[in-house]
mmCIF file of C-alpha atoms in Angstrom:
data_model
loop_
_atom_site.group_PDB
_atom_site.id
_atom_site.type_symbol
_atom_site.label_atom_id
_atom_site.label_comp_id
_atom_site.label_asym_id
_atom_site.label_seq_id
_atom_site.Cartn_x
_atom_site.Cartn_y
_atom_site.Cartn_z
ATOM 1 C CA UNK A 29 33.134 -0.950 -15.444
ATOM 2 C CA UNK A 30 29.621 0.601 -15.693
ATOM 3 C CA UNK A 31 27.729 1.375 -12.521
ATOM 4 C CA UNK A 32 24.876 -1.081 -11.920
ATOM 5 C CA UNK A 33 21.486 0.568 -11.565
ATOM 6 C CA UNK A 34 19.904 -0.415 -8.300
ATOM 7 C CA UNK A 35 16.371 -1.724 -8.505
ATOM 8 C CA UNK A 36 13.533 0.271 -7.023
ATOM 9 C CA UNK A 37 12.604 -1.419 -3.748
ATOM 10 C CA UNK A 38 9.138 -3.026 -4.140
ATOM 11 C CA UNK A 39 7.474 -0.968 -1.400
ATOM 12 C CA UNK A 40 8.781 2.221 -2.997
ATOM 13 C CA UNK A 41 7.660 1.089 -6.434
ATOM 14 C CA UNK A 42 4.188 0.698 -4.940
ATOM 15 C CA UNK A 43 4.347 4.238 -3.498
ATOM 16 C CA UNK A 44 5.421 5.610 -6.887
ATOM 17 C CA UNK A 45 2.564 3.776 -8.578
ATOM 18 C CA UNK A 46 0.106 5.100 -5.982
ATOM 19 C CA UNK A 47 1.218 8.723 -6.422
ATOM 20 C CA UNK A 48 1.081 8.247 -10.194
ATOM 21 C CA UNK A 49 -2.578 7.213 -10.113
ATOM 22 C CA UNK A 50 -3.359 10.843 -10.956
ATOM 23 C CA UNK A 51 -2.302 11.397 -14.530
ATOM 24 C CA UNK A 52 -2.903 13.945 -17.255
ATOM 25 C CA UNK A 53 -5.433 11.585 -18.829
ATOM 26 C CA UNK A 54 -7.435 11.020 -15.644
ATOM 27 C CA UNK A 55 -7.484 9.609 -12.159
ATOM 28 C CA UNK A 56 -6.941 5.857 -11.852
ATOM 29 C CA UNK A 57 -8.549 5.897 -8.379
ATOM 30 C CA UNK A 58 -11.206 8.487 -9.288
ATOM 31 C CA UNK A 59 -14.131 6.383 -8.060
ATOM 32 C CA UNK A 60 -14.559 4.101 -5.056
ATOM 33 C CA UNK A 61 -14.689 1.125 -7.427
ATOM 34 C CA UNK A 62 -11.440 2.131 -9.122
ATOM 35 C CA UNK A 63 -9.749 2.615 -5.738
ATOM 36 C CA UNK A 64 -10.934 -0.799 -4.589
ATOM 37 C CA UNK A 65 -9.606 -2.371 -7.779
ATOM 38 C CA UNK A 66 -6.232 -0.592 -7.509
ATOM 39 C CA UNK A 67 -5.755 -1.577 -3.863
ATOM 40 C CA UNK A 68 -6.617 -5.207 -4.637
ATOM 41 C CA UNK A 69 -4.278 -5.284 -7.645
ATOM 42 C CA UNK A 70 -1.466 -4.071 -5.389
ATOM 43 C CA UNK A 71 -2.274 -6.595 -2.646
ATOM 44 C CA UNK A 72 -3.285 -3.915 -0.170
ATOM 45 C CA UNK A 73 -6.935 -4.902 0.114
ATOM 46 C CA UNK A 74 -8.289 -8.407 0.428
ATOM 47 C CA UNK A 75 -11.761 -7.755 1.814
ATOM 48 C CA UNK A 76 -14.140 -4.838 1.865
ATOM 49 C CA UNK A 77 -14.619 -2.067 -0.633
ATOM 50 C CA UNK A 78 -13.957 1.643 -0.773
ATOM 51 C CA UNK A 79 -16.707 4.197 -0.374
ATOM 52 C CA UNK A 80 -16.649 7.871 -1.353
ATOM 53 C CA UNK A 81 -15.204 8.946 2.004
ATOM 54 C CA UNK A 82 -12.391 6.393 1.762
ATOM 55 C CA UNK A 83 -11.682 7.513 -1.796
ATOM 56 C CA UNK A 84 -11.328 11.113 -0.617
ATOM 57 C CA UNK A 85 -8.943 9.979 2.139
ATOM 58 C CA UNK A 86 -6.908 8.050 -0.447
ATOM 59 C CA UNK A 87 -6.724 11.159 -2.619
ATOM 60 C CA UNK A 88 -5.532 13.176 0.396
ATOM 61 C CA UNK A 89 -2.839 10.600 1.159
ATOM 62 C CA UNK A 90 -1.770 10.533 -2.487
ATOM 63 C CA UNK A 91 -1.475 14.309 -2.811
ATOM 64 C CA UNK A 92 0.269 14.568 0.563
ATOM 65 C CA UNK A 93 2.795 11.985 -0.577
ATOM 66 C CA UNK A 94 3.257 13.931 -3.835
ATOM 67 C CA UNK A 95 4.063 17.056 -1.777
ATOM 68 C CA UNK A 96 6.579 15.100 0.310
ATOM 69 C CA UNK A 97 8.215 13.753 -2.839
ATOM 70 C CA UNK A 98 8.401 17.267 -4.292
ATOM 71 C CA UNK A 99 10.304 18.289 -1.160
ATOM 72 C CA UNK A 100 12.761 15.443 -1.890
ATOM 73 C CA UNK A 101 13.450 17.182 -5.196
ATOM 74 C CA UNK A 102 14.447 20.376 -3.349
ATOM 75 C CA UNK A 103 11.197 22.133 -4.104
ATOM 76 C CA UNK A 104 9.297 24.293 -1.622
ATOM 77 C CA UNK A 105 5.809 23.046 -0.868
ATOM 78 C CA UNK A 106 4.699 25.623 1.695
ATOM 79 C CA UNK A 107 3.806 28.417 -0.705
ATOM 80 C CA UNK A 108 1.189 28.569 -3.468
ATOM 81 C CA UNK A 109 2.590 27.558 -6.832
ATOM 82 C CA UNK A 110 1.292 28.231 -10.337
ATOM 83 C CA UNK A 111 1.957 24.634 -11.376
ATOM 84 C CA UNK A 112 -0.925 23.094 -9.439
ATOM 85 C CA UNK A 113 1.048 21.639 -6.530
ATOM 86 C CA UNK A 114 -1.359 21.768 -3.611
ATOM 87 C CA UNK A 115 0.336 23.695 -0.781
ATOM 88 C CA UNK A 116 -2.109 22.323 1.790
ATOM 89 C CA UNK A 117 -1.421 18.688 0.871
ATOM 90 C CA UNK A 118 1.168 18.112 3.614
ATOM 91 C CA UNK A 119 -1.163 19.624 6.211
ATOM 92 C CA UNK A 120 -4.006 17.401 5.052
ATOM 93 C CA UNK A 121 -1.720 14.350 5.091
ATOM 94 C CA UNK A 122 -0.684 15.177 8.660
ATOM 95 C CA UNK A 123 -4.344 15.230 9.689
ATOM 96 C CA UNK A 124 -5.066 11.982 7.842
ATOM 97 C CA UNK A 125 -2.186 10.140 9.488
ATOM 98 C CA UNK A 126 -3.901 10.548 12.850
ATOM 99 C CA UNK A 127 -6.734 8.408 11.495
ATOM 100 C CA UNK A 128 -4.315 5.887 9.976
ATOM 101 C CA UNK A 129 -2.343 4.702 13.023
ATOM 102 C CA UNK A 130 0.613 2.345 12.834
ATOM 103 C CA UNK A 131 2.119 0.120 15.490
ATOM 104 C CA UNK A 132 5.437 -1.651 15.773
ATOM 105 C CA UNK A 133 5.027 -5.393 15.272
ATOM 106 C CA UNK A 134 7.814 -6.820 17.406
ATOM 107 C CA UNK A 135 6.749 -10.392 16.644
ATOM 108 C CA UNK A 136 8.045 -10.119 13.080
ATOM 109 C CA UNK A 137 11.712 -10.387 12.189
ATOM 110 C CA UNK A 138 12.841 -7.709 11.783
ATOM 111 C CA UNK A 139 10.253 -5.640 13.665
ATOM 112 C CA UNK A 140 8.147 -3.521 11.309
ATOM 113 C CA UNK A 141 5.398 -0.947 11.332
ATOM 114 C CA UNK A 142 1.950 -2.327 10.599
ATOM 115 C CA UNK A 143 -1.485 -0.712 10.318
ATOM 116 C CA UNK A 144 -3.466 -0.589 13.539
ATOM 117 C CA UNK A 145 -6.855 0.062 11.972
ATOM 118 C CA UNK A 146 -9.261 -2.708 11.024
ATOM 119 C CA UNK A 147 -11.193 -0.730 8.375
ATOM 120 C CA UNK A 148 -9.956 -2.316 5.108
ATOM 121 C CA UNK A 149 -9.232 0.794 3.027
ATOM 122 C CA UNK A 150 -7.725 2.689 5.964
ATOM 123 C CA UNK A 151 -5.613 -0.397 6.662
ATOM 124 C CA UNK A 152 -4.350 -0.260 3.061
ATOM 125 C CA UNK A 153 -3.584 3.466 3.269
ATOM 126 C CA UNK A 154 -1.767 2.960 6.580
ATOM 127 C CA UNK A 155 0.279 0.200 4.921
ATOM 128 C CA UNK A 156 1.405 2.734 2.310
ATOM 129 C CA UNK A 157 2.434 5.091 5.119
ATOM 130 C CA UNK A 158 4.356 2.227 6.748
ATOM 131 C CA UNK A 159 6.235 1.923 3.441
ATOM 132 C CA UNK A 160 7.277 5.574 3.867
ATOM 133 C CA UNK A 161 8.636 4.896 7.368
ATOM 134 C CA UNK A 162 10.481 1.817 6.121
ATOM 135 C CA UNK A 163 12.046 3.832 3.286
ATOM 136 C CA UNK A 164 13.142 6.564 5.697
ATOM 137 C CA UNK A 165 14.753 3.951 7.953
ATOM 138 C CA UNK A 166 16.465 2.300 4.966
ATOM 139 C CA UNK A 167 17.814 5.611 3.659
ATOM 140 C CA UNK A 168 15.977 5.266 0.335
ATOM 141 C CA UNK A 169 13.190 7.796 0.976
ATOM 142 C CA UNK A 170 15.167 10.742 -0.425
ATOM 143 C CA UNK A 171 15.404 8.927 -3.775
ATOM 144 C CA UNK A 172 11.633 9.211 -4.259
ATOM 145 C CA UNK A 173 10.832 12.460 -6.056
ATOM 146 C CA UNK A 174 8.318 14.166 -8.287
ATOM 147 C CA UNK A 175 9.272 15.581 -11.653
ATOM 148 C CA UNK A 176 10.036 19.301 -11.542
ATOM 149 C CA UNK A 177 8.289 19.848 -14.881
ATOM 150 C CA UNK A 178 5.102 21.732 -13.830
ATOM 151 C CA UNK A 179 2.921 20.022 -16.423
ATOM 152 C CA UNK A 180 4.060 16.562 -15.278
ATOM 153 C CA UNK A 181 4.570 16.029 -11.519
ATOM 154 C CA UNK A 182 5.146 12.293 -12.146
ATOM 155 C CA UNK A 183 6.680 10.424 -9.200
ATOM 156 C CA UNK A 184 9.890 8.487 -9.805
ATOM 157 C CA UNK A 185 12.719 6.698 -8.021
ATOM 158 C CA UNK A 186 16.030 8.498 -8.537
ATOM 159 C CA UNK A 187 18.522 5.824 -9.599
ATOM 160 C CA UNK A 188 21.311 8.335 -10.235
ATOM 161 C CA UNK A 189 24.535 7.850 -8.349
ATOM 162 C CA UNK A 190 24.494 11.363 -6.868
ATOM 163 C CA UNK A 191 20.714 11.438 -6.319
ATOM 164 C CA UNK A 192 20.567 14.544 -8.489
ATOM 165 C CA UNK A 193 17.893 13.590 -11.012
ATOM 166 C CA UNK A 194 15.161 16.224 -11.254
ATOM 167 C CA UNK A 195 12.900 15.022 -14.081
ATOM 168 C CA UNK A 196 11.007 11.786 -14.547
ATOM 169 C CA UNK A 197 12.511 11.529 -18.038
ATOM 170 C CA UNK A 198 15.352 13.513 -19.535
ATOM 171 C CA UNK A 199 14.021 12.689 -23.005
ATOM 172 C CA UNK A 200 10.604 14.240 -22.347
ATOM 173 C CA UNK A 201 10.388 16.562 -19.351
ATOM 174 C CA UNK A 202 14.073 17.424 -19.113
ATOM 175 C CA UNK A 203 14.097 18.270 -22.783
ATOM 176 C CA UNK A 204 11.026 20.521 -22.391
ATOM 177 C CA UNK A 205 12.744 22.494 -19.638
ATOM 178 C CA UNK A 206 15.954 22.864 -21.634
ATOM 179 C CA UNK A 207 14.091 23.975 -24.782
ATOM 180 C CA UNK A 208 12.134 26.609 -22.792
ATOM 181 C CA UNK A 209 15.378 27.882 -21.235
ATOM 182 C CA UNK A 210 16.973 28.087 -24.673
ATOM 183 C CA UNK A 211 13.990 30.049 -26.020
ATOM 184 C CA UNK A 212 14.180 32.463 -23.061
ATOM 185 C CA UNK A 213 17.904 33.031 -23.660
ATOM 186 C CA UNK A 214 17.287 33.607 -27.383
ATOM 187 C CA UNK A 215 14.467 36.060 -26.654
ATOM 188 C CA UNK A 216 16.643 37.998 -24.187
ATOM 189 C CA UNK A 217 19.308 38.676 -26.839
#
């Protein structure tokens, strides 16, 4: 009997979508207006709007999350890389989390982490960080990864049984890697 593919938990799907707002064809949250629109579309912002400072914080959170997801794909993030992965992203995320505090809401069942800040965009960013903590507690965090293909870096949820998927798509990125390896082997002969 075939193995059923587990669905991506909604909070993790939202994290994947947030990390994937930076794409080869542009940045979906590249302006304060675009960030405001994205946060509203994902039910993270009901009032208020983003300004340039909030947009920069959102970019820092996004790239920090991308670095964390790269680490889930057994990739080092502490050294400079030629593929554009920002080695300082985790450090910047650590600094940003101090401004995006969470608290444990014991009045909800089950208790959950909730944003402590009242500023609307920071509240939304803290909610995304709460999703990370929830995923860690649920044991699903390690399934969130970024594609190892240097030209891609797309975030994805690893549905594989052994959690061994390394590319966002075997048909596209996985194939690119295998073709390059084949060319290198042919050239070495």
